[in-house]
CSV table of N, CA and C in Angstrom, one decimal:
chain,number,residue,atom,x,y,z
A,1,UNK,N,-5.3,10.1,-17.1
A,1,UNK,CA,-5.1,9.4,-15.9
A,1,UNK,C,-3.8,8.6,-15.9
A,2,UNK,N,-3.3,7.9,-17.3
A,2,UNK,CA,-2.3,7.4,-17.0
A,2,UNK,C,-1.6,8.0,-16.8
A,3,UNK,N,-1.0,9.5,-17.3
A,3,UNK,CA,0.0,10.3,-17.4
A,3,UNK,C,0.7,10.6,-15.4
A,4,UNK,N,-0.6,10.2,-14.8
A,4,UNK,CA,-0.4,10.8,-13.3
A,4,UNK,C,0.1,9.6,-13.0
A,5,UNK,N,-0.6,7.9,-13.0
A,5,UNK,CA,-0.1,7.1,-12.8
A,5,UNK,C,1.1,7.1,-12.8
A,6,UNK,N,1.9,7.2,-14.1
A,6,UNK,CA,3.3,7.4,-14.2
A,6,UNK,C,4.6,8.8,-13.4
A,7,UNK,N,3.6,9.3,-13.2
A,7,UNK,CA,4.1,10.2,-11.6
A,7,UNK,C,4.5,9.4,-11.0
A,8,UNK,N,3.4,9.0,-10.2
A,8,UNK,CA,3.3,8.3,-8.8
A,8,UNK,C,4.5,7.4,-8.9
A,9,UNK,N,4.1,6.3,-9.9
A,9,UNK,CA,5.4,5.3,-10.1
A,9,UNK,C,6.9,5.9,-10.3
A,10,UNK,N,7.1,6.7,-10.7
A,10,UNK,CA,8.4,8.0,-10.9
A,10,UNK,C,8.5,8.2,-8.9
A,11,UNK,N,7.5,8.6,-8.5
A,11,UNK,CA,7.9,9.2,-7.4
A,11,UNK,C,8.0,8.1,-6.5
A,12,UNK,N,7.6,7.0,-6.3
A,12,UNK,CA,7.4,5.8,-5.9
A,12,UNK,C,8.8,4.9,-5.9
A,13,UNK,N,9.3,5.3,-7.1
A,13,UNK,CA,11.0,5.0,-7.4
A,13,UNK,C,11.9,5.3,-6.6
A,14,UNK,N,11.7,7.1,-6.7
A,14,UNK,CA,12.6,7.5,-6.2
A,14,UNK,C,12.6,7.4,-4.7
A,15,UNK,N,11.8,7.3,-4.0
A,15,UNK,CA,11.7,7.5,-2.6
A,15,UNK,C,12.6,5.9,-2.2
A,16,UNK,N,12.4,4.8,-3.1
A,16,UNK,CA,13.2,3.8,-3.2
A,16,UNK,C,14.2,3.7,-3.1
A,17,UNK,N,14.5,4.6,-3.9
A,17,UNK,CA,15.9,4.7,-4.6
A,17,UNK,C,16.4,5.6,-3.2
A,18,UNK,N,16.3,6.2,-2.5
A,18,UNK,CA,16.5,6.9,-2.0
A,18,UNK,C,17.1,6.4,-0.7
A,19,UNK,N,16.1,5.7,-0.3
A,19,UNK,CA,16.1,4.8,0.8
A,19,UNK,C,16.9,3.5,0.7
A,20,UNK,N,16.8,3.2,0.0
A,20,UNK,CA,18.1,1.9,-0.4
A,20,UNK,C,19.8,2.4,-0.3
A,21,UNK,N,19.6,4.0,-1.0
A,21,UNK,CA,21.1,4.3,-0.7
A,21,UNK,C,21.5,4.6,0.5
A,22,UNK,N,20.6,4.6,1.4
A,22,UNK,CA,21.1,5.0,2.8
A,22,UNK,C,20.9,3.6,3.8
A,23,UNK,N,20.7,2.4,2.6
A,23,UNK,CA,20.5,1.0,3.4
A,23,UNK,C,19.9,1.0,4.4
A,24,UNK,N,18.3,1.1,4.0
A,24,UNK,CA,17.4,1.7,5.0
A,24,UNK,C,16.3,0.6,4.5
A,25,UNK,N,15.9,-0.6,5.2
A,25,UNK,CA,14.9,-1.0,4.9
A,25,UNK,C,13.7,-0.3,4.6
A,26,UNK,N,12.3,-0.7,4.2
A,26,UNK,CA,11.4,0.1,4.5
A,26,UNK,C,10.8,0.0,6.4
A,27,UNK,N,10.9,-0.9,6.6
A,27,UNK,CA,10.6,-1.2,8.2
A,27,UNK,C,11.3,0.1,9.1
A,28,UNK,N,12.9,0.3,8.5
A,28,UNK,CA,13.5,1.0,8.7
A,28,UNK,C,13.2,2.8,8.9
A,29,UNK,N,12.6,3.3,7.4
A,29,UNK,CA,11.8,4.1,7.6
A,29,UNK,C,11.0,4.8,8.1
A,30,UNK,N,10.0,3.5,7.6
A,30,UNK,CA,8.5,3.8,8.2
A,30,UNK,C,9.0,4.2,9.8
A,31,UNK,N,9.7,3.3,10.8
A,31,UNK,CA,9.9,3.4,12.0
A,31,UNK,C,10.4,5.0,12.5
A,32,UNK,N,11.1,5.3,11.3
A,32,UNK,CA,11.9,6.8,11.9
A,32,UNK,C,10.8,7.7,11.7
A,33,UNK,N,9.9,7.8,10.9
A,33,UNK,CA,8.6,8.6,10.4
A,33,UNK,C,7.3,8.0,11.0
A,34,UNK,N,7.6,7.1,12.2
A,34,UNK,CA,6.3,6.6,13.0
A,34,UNK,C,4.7,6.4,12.2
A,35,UNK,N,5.2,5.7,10.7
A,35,UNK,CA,4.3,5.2,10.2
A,35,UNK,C,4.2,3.5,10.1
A,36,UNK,N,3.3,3.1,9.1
A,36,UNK,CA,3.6,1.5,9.2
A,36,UNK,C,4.1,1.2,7.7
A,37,UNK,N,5.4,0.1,7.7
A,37,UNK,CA,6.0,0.2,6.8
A,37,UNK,C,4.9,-0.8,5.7
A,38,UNK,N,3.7,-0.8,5.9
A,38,UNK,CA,2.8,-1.3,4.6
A,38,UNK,C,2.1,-0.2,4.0
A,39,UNK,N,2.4,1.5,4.9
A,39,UNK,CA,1.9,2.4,3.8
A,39,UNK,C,3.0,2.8,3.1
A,40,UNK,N,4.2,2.5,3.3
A,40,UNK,CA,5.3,3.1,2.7
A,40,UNK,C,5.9,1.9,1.8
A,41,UNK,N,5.4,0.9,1.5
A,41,UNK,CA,5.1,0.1,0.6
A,41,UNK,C,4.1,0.2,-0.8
A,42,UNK,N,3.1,0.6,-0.4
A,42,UNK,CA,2.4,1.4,-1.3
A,42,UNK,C,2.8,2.4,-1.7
A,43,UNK,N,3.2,3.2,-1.5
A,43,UNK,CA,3.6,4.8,-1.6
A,43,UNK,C,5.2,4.3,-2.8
A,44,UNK,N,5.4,3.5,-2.5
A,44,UNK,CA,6.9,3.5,-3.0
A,44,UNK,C,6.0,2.0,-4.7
A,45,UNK,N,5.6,1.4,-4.3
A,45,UNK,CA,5.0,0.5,-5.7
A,45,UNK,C,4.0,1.4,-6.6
A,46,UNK,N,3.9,2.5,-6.2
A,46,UNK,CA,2.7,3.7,-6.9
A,46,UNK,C,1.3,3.2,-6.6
A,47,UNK,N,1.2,2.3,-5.8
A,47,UNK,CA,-0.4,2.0,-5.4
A,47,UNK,C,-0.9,3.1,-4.9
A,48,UNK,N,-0.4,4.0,-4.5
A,48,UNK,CA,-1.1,5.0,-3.5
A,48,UNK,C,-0.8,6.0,-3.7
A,49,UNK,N,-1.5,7.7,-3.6
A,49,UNK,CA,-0.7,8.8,-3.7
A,49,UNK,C,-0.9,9.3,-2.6
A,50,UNK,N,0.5,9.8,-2.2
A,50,UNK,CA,0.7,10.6,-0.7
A,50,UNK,C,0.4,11.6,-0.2
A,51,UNK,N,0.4,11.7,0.6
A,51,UNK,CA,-0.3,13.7,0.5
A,51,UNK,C,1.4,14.4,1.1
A,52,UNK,N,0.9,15.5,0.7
A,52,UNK,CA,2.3,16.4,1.0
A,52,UNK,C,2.9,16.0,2.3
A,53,UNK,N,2.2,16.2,3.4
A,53,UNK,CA,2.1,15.7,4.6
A,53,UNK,C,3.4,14.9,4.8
A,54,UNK,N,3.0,13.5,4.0
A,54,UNK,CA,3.1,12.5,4.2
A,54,UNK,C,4.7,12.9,3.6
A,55,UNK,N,4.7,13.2,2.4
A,55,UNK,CA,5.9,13.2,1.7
A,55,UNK,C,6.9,14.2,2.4
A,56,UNK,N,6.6,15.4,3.2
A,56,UNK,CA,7.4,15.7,3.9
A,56,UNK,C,8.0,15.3,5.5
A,57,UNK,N,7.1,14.1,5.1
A,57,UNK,CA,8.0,13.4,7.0
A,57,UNK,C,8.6,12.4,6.3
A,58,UNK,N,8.4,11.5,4.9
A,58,UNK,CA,9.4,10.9,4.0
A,58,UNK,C,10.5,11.6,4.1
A,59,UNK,N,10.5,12.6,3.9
A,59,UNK,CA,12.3,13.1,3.3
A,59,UNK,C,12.6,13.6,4.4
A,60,UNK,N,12.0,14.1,5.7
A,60,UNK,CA,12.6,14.4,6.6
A,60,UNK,C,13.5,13.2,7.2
A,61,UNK,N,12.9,11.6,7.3
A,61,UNK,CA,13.0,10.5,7.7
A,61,UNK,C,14.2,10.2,7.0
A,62,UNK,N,14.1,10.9,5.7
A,62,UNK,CA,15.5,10.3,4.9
A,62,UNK,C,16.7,11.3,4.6
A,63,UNK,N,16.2,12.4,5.5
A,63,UNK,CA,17.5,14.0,5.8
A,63,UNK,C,17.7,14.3,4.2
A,64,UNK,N,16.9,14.3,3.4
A,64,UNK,CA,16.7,15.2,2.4
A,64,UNK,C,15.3,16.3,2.4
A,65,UNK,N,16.2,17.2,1.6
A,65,UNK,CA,14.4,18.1,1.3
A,65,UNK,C,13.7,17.3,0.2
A,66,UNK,N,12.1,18.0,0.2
A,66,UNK,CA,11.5,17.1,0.1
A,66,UNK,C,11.3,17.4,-2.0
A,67,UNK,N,12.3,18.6,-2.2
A,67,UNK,CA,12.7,18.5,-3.8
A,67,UNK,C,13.4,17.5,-3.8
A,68,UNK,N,14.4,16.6,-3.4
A,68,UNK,CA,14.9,15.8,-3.4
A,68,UNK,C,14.0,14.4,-3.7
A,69,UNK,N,12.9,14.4,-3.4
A,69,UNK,CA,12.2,13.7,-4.0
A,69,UNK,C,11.5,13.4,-5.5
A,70,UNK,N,11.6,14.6,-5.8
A,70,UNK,CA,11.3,14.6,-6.9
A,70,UNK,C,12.0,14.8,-8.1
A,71,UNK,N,13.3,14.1,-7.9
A,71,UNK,CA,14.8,14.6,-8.8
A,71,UNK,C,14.3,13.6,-9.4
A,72,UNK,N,13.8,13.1,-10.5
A,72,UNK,CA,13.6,12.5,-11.4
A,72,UNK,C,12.7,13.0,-13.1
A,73,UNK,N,13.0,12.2,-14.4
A,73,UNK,CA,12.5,12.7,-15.6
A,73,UNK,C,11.2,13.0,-15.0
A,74,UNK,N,10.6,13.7,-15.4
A,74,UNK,CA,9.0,14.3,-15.3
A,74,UNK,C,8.3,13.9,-16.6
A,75,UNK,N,7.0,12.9,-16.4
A,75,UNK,CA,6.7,12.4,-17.7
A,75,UNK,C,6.3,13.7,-18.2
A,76,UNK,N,6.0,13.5,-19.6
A,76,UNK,CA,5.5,14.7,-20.2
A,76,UNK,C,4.0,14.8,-20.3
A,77,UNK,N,3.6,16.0,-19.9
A,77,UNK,CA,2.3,16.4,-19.7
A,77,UNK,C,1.9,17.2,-20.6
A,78,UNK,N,0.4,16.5,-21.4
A,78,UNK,CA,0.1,17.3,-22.0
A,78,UNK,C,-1.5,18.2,-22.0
């Protein structure tokens, strides 16, 4: 269970990371993807896990594909 935990937080990062380089608040976001920016507060602190769904109106909101989200180390799974 932790090994997933540390996904989430990994993916939770990058959507951050992501969004900051395009100096994009989260308010900012959430608004272009017509959600509320306290689920995409979760989603990005790893409180929550997204559903694909979800993760593909993220990266559409942020004009990346939604591999682009997941350009980060991959904990190791065993």
């Amino acid at each position: 269970m932790a090994k997933n935990n540390e996904y989430i937080l990994k993916l939770g990062n990058r959507i951050r990371e992501l969004r900051i380089n395009q100096n994009l608040t989260q308010m900012d976001l959430a608004a272009r993807i017509g959600k509320d920016y306290q689920s995409l507060q979760r989603i990005e602190s790893g409180a929550t896990n997204p559903t694909v769904q979800y993760l593909t109106e993220i990266a559409e909101g942020l004009n990346v594909s939604i591999q682009d989200l997941f350009e980060f180390e991959n904990p190791k799974i065993h």
